[in-house]
Coordinates of C-alpha atoms in Angstrom, one line a residue:
Chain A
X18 CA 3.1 -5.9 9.1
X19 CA 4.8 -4.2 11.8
X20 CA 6.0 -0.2 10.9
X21 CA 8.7 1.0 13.4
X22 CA 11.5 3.0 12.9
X23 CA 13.6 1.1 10.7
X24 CA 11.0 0.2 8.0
X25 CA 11.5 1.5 4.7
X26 CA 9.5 3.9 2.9
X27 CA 8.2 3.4 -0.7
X28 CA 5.2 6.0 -1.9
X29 CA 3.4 6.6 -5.4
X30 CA 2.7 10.2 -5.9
X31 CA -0.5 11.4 -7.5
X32 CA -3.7 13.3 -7.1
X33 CA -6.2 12.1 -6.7
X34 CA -5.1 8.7 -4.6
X35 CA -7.6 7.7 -3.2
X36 CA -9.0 5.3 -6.2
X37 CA -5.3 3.7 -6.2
X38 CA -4.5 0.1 -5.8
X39 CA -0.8 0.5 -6.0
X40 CA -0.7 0.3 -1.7
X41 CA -2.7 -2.3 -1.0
X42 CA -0.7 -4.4 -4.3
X43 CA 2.7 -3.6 -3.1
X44 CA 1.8 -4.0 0.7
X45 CA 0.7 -7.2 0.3
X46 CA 4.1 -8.4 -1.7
X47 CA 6.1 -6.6 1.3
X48 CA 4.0 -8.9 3.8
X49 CA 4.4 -12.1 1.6
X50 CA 8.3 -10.9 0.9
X51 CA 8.9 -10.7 4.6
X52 CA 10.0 -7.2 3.6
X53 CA 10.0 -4.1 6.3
X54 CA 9.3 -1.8 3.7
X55 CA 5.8 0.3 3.7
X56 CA 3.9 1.8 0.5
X57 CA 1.9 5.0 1.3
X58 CA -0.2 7.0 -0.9
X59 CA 1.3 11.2 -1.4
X60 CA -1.5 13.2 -2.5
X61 CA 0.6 16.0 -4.1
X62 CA -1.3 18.6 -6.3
X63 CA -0.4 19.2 -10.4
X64 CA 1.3 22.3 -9.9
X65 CA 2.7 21.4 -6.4
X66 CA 5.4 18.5 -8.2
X67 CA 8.7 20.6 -7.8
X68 CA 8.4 21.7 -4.0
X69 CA 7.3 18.3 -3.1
X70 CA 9.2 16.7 -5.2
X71 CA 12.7 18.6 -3.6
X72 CA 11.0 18.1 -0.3
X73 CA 10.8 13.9 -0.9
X74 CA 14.1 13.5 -2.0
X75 CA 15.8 14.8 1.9
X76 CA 13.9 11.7 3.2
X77 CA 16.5 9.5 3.7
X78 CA 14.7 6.5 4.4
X79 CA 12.2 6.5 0.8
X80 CA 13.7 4.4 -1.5
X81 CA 11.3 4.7 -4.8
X82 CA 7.7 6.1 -5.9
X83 CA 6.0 5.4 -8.3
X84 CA 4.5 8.4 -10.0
X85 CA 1.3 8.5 -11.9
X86 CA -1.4 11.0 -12.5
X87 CA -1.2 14.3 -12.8
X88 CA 2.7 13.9 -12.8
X89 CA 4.0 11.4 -15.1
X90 CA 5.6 14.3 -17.4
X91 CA 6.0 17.1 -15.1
X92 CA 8.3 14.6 -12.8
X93 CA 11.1 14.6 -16.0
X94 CA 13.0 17.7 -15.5
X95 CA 13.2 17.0 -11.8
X96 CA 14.7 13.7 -12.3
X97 CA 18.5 12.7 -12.5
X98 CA 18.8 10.1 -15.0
X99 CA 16.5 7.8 -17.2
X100 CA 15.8 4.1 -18.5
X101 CA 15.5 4.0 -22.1
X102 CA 11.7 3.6 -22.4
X103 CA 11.1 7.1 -20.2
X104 CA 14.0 8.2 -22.8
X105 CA 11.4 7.5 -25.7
X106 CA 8.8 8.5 -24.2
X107 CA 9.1 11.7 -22.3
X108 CA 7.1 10.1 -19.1
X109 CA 8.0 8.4 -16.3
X110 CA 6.4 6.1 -13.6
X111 CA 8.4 4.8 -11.4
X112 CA 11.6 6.6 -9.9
X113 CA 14.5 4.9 -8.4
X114 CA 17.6 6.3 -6.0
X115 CA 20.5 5.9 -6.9
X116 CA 23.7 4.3 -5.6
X117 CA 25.8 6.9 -6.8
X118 CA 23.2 9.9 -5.4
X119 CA 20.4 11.6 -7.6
X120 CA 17.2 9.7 -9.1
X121 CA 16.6 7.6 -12.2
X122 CA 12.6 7.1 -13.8
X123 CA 11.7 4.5 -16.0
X124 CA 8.2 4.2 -17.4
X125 CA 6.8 0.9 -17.3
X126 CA 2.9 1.8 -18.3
X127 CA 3.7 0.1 -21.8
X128 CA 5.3 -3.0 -20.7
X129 CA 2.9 -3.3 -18.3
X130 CA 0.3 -3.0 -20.5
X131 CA 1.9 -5.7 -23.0
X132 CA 2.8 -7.9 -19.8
X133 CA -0.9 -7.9 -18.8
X134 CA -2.4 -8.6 -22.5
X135 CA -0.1 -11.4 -23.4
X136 CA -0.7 -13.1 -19.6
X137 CA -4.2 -12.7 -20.6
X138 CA -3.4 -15.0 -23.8
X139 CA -3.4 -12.6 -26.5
X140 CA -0.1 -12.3 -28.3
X141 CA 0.8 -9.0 -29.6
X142 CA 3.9 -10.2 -32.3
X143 CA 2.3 -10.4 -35.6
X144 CA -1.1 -8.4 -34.5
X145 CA -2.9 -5.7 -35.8
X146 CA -4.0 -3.3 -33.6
X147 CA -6.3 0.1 -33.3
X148 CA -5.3 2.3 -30.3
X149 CA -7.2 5.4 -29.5
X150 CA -5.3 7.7 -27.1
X151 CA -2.0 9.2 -27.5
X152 CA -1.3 10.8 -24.5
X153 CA 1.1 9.7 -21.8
X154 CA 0.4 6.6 -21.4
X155 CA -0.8 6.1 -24.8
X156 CA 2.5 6.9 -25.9
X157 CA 4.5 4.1 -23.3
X158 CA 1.8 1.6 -24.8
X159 CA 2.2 2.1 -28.5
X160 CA 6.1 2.1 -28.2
X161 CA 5.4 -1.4 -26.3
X162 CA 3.3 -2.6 -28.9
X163 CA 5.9 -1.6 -31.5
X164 CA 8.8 -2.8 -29.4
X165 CA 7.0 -6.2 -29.1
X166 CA 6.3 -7.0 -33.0
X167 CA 2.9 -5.7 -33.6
X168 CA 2.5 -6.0 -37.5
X169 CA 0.4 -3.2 -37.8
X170 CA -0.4 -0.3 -35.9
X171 CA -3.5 2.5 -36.3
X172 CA -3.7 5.4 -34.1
X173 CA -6.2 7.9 -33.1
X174 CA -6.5 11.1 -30.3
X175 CA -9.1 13.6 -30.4
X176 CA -6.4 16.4 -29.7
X177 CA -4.9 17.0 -33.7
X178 CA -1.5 16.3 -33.9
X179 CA -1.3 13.8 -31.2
X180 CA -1.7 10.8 -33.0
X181 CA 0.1 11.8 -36.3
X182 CA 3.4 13.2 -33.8
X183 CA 3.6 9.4 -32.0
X184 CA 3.2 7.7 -35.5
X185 CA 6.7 9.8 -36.7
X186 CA 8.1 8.9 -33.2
X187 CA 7.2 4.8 -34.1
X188 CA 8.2 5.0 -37.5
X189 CA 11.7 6.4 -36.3
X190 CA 11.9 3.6 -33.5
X191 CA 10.8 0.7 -35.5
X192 CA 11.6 1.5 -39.6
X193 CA 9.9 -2.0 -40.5
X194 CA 6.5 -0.8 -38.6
X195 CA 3.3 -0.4 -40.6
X196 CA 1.9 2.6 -38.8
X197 CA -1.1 4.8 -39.8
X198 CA -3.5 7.5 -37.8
X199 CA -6.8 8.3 -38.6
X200 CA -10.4 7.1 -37.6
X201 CA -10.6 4.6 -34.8
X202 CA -12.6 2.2 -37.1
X203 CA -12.0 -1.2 -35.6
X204 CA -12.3 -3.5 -38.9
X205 CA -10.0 -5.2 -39.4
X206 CA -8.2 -5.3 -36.0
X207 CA -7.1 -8.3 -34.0
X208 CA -6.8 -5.8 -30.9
X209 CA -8.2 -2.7 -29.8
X210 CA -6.9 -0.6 -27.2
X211 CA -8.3 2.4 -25.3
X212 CA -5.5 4.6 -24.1
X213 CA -8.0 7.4 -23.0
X214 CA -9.5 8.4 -19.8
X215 CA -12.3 7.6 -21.3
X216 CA -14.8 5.2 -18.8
X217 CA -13.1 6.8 -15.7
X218 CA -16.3 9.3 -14.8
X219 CA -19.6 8.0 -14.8
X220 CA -21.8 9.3 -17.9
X221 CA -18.5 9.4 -19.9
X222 CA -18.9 8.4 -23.8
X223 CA -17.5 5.4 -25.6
X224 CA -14.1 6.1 -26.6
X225 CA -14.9 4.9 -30.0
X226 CA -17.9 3.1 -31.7
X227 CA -18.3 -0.6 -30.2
X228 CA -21.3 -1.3 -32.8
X229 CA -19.5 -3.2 -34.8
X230 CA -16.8 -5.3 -32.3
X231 CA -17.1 -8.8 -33.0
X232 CA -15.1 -11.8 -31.7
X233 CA -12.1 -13.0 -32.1
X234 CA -11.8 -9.4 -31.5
X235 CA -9.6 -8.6 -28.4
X236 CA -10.5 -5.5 -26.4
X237 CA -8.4 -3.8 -23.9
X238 CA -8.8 -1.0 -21.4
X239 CA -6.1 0.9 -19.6
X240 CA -9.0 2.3 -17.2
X241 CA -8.5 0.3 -13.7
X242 CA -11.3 1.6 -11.9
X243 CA -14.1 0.8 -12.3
X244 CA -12.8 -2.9 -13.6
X245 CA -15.6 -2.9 -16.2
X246 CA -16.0 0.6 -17.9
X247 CA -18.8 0.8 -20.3
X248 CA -16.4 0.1 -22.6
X249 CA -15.3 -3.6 -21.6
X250 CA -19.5 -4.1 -20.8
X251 CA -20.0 -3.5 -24.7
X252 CA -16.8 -5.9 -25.4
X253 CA -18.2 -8.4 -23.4
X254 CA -22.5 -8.0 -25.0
X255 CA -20.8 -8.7 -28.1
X256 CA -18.8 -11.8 -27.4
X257 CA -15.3 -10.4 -27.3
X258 CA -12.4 -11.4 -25.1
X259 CA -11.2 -8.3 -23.1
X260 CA -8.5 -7.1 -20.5
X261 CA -9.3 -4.8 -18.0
X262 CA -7.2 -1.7 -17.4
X263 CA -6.5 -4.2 -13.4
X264 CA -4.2 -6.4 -15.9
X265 CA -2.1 -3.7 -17.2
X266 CA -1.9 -2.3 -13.8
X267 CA -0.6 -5.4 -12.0
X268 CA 1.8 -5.9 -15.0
X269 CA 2.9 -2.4 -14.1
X270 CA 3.5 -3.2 -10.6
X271 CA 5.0 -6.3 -11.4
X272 CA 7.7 -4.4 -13.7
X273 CA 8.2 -1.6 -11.6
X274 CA 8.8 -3.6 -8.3
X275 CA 11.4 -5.9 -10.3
X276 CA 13.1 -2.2 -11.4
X277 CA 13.0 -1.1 -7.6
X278 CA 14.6 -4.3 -6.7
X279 CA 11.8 -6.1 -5.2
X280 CA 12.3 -9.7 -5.7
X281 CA 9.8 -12.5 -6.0
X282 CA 6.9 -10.1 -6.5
X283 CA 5.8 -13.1 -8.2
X284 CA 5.8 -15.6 -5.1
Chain B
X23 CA -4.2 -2.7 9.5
X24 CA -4.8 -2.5 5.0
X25 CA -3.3 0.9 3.8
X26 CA -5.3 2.0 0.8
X27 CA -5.7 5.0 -1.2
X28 CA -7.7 6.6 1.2
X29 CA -5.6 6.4 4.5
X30 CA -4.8 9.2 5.9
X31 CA -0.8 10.0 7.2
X32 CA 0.8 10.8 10.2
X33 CA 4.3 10.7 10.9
X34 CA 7.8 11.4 13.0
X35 CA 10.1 13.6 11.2
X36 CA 13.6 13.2 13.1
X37 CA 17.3 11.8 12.4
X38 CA 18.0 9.4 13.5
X39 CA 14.5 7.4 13.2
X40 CA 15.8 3.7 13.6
X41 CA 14.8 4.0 17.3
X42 CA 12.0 6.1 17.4
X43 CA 9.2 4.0 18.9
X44 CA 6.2 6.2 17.5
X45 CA 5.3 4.5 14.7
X46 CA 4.1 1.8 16.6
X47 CA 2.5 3.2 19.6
X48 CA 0.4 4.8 16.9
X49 CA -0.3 2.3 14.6
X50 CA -1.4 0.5 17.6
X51 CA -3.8 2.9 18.4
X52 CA -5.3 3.3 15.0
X53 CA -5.9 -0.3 14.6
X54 CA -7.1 -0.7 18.1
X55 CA -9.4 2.8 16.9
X56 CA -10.2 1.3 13.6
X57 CA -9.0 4.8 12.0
X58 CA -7.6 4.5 8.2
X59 CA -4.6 6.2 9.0
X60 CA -0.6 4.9 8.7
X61 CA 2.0 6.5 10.7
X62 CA 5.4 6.5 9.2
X63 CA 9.2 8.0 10.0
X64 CA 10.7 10.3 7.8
X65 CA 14.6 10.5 8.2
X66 CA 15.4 13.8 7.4
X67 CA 19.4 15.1 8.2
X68 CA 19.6 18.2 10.4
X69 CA 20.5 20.8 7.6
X70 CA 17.6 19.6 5.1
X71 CA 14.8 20.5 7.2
X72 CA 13.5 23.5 5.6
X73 CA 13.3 21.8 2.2
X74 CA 12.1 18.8 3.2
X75 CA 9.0 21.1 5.4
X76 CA 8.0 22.9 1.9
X77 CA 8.3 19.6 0.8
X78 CA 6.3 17.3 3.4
X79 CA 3.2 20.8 3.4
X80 CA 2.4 20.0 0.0
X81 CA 1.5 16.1 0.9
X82 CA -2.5 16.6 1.0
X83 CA -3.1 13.4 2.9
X84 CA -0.5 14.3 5.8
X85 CA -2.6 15.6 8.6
X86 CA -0.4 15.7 11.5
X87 CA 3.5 15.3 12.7
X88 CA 5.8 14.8 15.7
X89 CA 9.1 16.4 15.7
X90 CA 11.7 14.7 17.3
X91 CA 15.6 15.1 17.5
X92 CA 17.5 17.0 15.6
X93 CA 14.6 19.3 14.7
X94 CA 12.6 20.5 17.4
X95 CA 14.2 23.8 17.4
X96 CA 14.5 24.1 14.0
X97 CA 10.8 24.0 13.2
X98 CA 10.1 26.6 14.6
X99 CA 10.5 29.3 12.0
X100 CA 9.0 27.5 9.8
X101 CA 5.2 27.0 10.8
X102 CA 2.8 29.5 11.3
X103 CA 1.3 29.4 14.4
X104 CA 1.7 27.8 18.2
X105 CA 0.3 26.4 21.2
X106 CA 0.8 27.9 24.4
X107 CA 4.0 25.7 25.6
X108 CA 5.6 26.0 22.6
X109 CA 5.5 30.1 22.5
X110 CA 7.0 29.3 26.2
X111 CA 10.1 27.3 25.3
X112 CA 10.0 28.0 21.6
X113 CA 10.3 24.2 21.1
X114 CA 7.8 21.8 19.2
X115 CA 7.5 18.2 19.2
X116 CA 3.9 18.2 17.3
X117 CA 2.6 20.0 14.6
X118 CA -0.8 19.5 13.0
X119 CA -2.6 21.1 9.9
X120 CA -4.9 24.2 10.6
X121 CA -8.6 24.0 9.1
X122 CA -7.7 27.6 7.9
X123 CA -4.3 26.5 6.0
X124 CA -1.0 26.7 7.5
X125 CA 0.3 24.5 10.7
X126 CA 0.1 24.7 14.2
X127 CA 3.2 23.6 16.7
X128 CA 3.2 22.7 20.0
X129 CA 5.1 21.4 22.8
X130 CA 4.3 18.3 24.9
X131 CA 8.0 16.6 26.1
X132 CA 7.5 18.6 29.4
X133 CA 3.7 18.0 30.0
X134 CA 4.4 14.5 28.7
X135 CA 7.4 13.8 31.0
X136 CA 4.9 15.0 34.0
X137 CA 2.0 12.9 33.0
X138 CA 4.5 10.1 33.2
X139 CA 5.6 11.0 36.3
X140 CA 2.5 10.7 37.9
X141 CA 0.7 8.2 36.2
X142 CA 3.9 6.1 38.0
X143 CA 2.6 7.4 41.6
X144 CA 5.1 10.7 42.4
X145 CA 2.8 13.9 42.6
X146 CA 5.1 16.8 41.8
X147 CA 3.2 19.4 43.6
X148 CA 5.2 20.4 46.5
X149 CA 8.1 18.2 45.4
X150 CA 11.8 19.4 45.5
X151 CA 13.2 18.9 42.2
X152 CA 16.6 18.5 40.4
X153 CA 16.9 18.6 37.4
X154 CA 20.2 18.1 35.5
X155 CA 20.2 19.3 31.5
X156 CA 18.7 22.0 30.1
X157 CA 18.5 21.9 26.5
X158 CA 15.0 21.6 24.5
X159 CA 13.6 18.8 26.5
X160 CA 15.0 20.1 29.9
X161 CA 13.5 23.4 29.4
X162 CA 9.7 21.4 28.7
X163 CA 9.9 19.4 31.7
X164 CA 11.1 22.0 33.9
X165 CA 8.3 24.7 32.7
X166 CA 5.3 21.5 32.9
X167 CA 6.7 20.5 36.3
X168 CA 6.7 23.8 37.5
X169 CA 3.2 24.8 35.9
X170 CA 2.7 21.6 38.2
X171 CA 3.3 23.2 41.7
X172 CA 6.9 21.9 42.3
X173 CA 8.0 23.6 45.7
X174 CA 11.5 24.0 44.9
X175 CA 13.5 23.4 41.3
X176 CA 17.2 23.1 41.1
X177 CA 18.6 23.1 37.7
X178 CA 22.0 22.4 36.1
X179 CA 24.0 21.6 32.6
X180 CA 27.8 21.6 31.7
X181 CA 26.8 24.1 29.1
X182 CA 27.2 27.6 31.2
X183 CA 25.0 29.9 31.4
X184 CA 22.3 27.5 29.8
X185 CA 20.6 26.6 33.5
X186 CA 21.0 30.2 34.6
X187 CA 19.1 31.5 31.9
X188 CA 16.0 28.7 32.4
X189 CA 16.4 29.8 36.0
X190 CA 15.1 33.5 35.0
X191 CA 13.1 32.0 32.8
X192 CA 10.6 30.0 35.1
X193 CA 10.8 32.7 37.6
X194 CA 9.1 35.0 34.8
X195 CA 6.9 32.3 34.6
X196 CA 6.2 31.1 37.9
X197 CA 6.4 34.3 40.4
X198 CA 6.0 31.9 43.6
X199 CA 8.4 28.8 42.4
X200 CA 11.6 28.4 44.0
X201 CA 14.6 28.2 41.4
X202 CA 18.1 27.5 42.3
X203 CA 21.2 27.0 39.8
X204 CA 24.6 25.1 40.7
X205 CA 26.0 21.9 41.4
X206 CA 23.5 18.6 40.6
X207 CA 23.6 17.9 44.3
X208 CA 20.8 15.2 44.9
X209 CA 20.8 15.5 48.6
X210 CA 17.2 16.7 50.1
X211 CA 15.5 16.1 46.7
X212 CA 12.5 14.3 46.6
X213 CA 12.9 13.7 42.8
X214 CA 16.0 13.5 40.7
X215 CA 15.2 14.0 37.1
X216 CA 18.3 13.8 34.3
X217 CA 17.0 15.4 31.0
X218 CA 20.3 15.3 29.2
X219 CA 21.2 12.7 26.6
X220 CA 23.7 10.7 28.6
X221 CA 22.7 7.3 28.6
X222 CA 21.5 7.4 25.5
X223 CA 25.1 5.5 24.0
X224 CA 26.9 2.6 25.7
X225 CA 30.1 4.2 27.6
X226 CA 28.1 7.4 28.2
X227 CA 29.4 8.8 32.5
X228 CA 26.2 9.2 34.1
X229 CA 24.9 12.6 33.8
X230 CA 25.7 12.9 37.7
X231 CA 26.9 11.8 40.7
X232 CA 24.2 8.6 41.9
X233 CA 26.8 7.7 44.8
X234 CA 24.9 9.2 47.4
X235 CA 20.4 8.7 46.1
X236 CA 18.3 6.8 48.9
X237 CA 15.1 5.8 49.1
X238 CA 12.1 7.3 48.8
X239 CA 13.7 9.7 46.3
X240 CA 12.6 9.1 42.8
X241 CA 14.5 9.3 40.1
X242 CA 13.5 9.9 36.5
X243 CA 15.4 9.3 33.6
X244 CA 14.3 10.9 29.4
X245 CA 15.9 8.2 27.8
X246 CA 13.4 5.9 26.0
X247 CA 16.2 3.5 24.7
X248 CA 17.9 1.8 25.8
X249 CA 15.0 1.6 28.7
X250 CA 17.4 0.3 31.6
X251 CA 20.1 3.2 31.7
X252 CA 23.2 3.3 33.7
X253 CA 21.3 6.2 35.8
X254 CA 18.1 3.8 36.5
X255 CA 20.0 0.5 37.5
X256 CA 22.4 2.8 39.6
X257 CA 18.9 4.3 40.8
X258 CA 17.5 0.9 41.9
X259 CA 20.4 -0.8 43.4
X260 CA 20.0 2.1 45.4
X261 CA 16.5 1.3 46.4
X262 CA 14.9 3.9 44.7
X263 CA 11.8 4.3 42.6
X264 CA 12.5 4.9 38.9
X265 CA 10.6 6.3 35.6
X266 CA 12.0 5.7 32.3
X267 CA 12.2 7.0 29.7
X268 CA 9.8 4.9 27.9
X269 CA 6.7 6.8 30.8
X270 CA 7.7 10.0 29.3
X271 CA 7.4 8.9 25.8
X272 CA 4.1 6.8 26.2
X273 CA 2.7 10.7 28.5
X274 CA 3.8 12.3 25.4
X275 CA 2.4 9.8 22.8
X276 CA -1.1 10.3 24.9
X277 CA -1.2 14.1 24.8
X278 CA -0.1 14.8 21.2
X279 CA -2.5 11.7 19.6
X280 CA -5.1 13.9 22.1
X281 CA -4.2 17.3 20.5
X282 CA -3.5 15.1 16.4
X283 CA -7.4 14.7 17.0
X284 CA -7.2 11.3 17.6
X285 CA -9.6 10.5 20.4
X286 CA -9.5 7.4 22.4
X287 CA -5.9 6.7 22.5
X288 CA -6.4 5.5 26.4
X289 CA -8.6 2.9 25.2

């Protein structure tokens, strides 16, 4: 990969960057593509968003970001227009320019996350499924997991109210869903999902109690680094099939590159 | 060269950055230094500078920029302290972040043009010197090649008044430096420099008249691209010695990778 003048610029915006994988992933496809565009890290503060952001869009030659932590909600109001899912959700992680001017988000965490579980083999139509974690990404998963025929759905966030505000927001997307929120007791469950940063910081606890996972039990992490939290290690000890949070991140990139008009990510 | 997370940014702020030949002169020089920084072009229009600036501070992984055309005045106001040269000509073509917070500006077109100049084999100390265009770049060159012990300078541009006023200048500067302004008359010069953009686009009249240089003046030209002007292949049919463009660039390169922190550009 050659940059000059005329290569495009594509960024993800976050803080911190330096754990994420989104360069060297969408690099490579630009290489493999033939492609003279170049993704670059922005390290951009929480409460820094709205000068940066205003300062990013004069750069005539960035043609999308994706956006991820601390800014996947606080990017909203700045934005122009929206694909349905960042609609739903109120989150957004991948922003687009527009033809006509102004910028369009779309929020592909959830898809991504479905993408990578049923490449892994695990099917969600017809599944029941425990998912603690109802925060931004949380949210983008559940409505995936809904939006993708899950028969049953159980939710649980430390924070009261979370969990019980996403189940009314699934009930009124999908009428025919059984959802419920309460303890994240895994019986009973064909999947189990931890949507929390839970297993991101060394020393951090369990999201939930892995005493009694047992297989055919599937057990997946949104966390992408470290690969194995603590987590997946317990998953794994007791015989369990897991997905790492690295699967729901390449299907992430993988739908968010296809939405920035990258194609053949796929080779 | 793998861009991470973790690599660092540099980059040319200008418009228009389809030419600009930084970006790889210094991604050269980081992979031939092994340093984990990518250099990039933003393309920001003339009248969106200030936003994009608030904009492009906030980016925590940006450690350092060169300014280039349209914005070189423009900058100015907006950073919050200088080198020497640039309090001189109140011009910047580099700008780099300040361990204290804030960003620093300076000038290195003129010093850059020099170091070009010689590194091609024409000392300017004791040289007469004429110099046609007087704009940001001509008012660099002439205050390095002065600061360089030019016997005699001789300055011109259609704009009026614009060499007249450089004139005063440099003899504020430079007490002992003989400055003339008038008609670009290259006979008796021993280097003929043209620091206007003519040349720059195909059909551009050379920036003056080349009917009458001989061998051994030396004529210099600012113009990085196309390499071969009108003015240097006028220059060499004539016998002369040339220095495009492209010296002045690399001389500039050199110094402001030197003052970005990046040590060893020279190899």
């Amino acid at each position: 990969m050659t940059i000059t003048g005329r290569t495009r610029l594509m960024a993800i915006l976050g803080d911190p960057v330096a754990p994420l994988r989104s360069p060297a992933l969408f690099n490579e496809a630009f290489a493999r593509l033939g492609r003279d565009t170049v993704f670059v890290a922005f390290e951009v503060p929480a409460g820094e968003l709205p000068a940066a952001w205003a300062g990013l869009t004069r750069l005539r030659n960035l043609d999308g970001l994706v956006v991820t932590m601390p800014h996947k909600e606080a990017v909203v109001p700045l934005l122009d227009a929206f694909g349905p899912v960042a609609r739903r959700t109120g989150t957004v992680n991948t922003v687009r320019r527009r033809p006509e001017g102004g910028w369009e988000g779309e929020m592909f965490d959830g898809e991504g996350f479905r993408d990578g579980l049923e490449r892994a083999g695990h099917p969600v139509r017809g599944a029941a499924i425990l998912q603690v974690g109802c925060g931004a990404a949380g949210r983008a998963i559940a409505h995936a997991l809904a939006g993708a025929g899950a028969a049953r759905l159980r939710l649980h966030d430390a924070a009261p109210g979370r969990a019980a505000a996403l189940a009314r927001a699934l009930t009124d997307a999908h009428p025919g869903l059984a959802v419920a929120e309460g303890a994240p007791d895994t019986a009973g469950q064909d999947i189990v999902v931890n949507a929390t940063p839970l297993g991101l910081r060394e020393g951090d606890p369990l999201p939930f109690d892995a005493a009694r996972l047992r297989p055919p039990q599937v057990v997946a992490d949104v966390i992408p680094n470290p690969e194995v939290t603590p987590l997946i290690a317990a998953a794994r000890a007791a015989g369990c099939a897991t997905v790492t949070g690295r699967s729901m991140h390449e299907g992430q990139a993988r739908l968010a590159a296809a939405w920035l008009g990258i194609a053949g990510w796929d080779g």
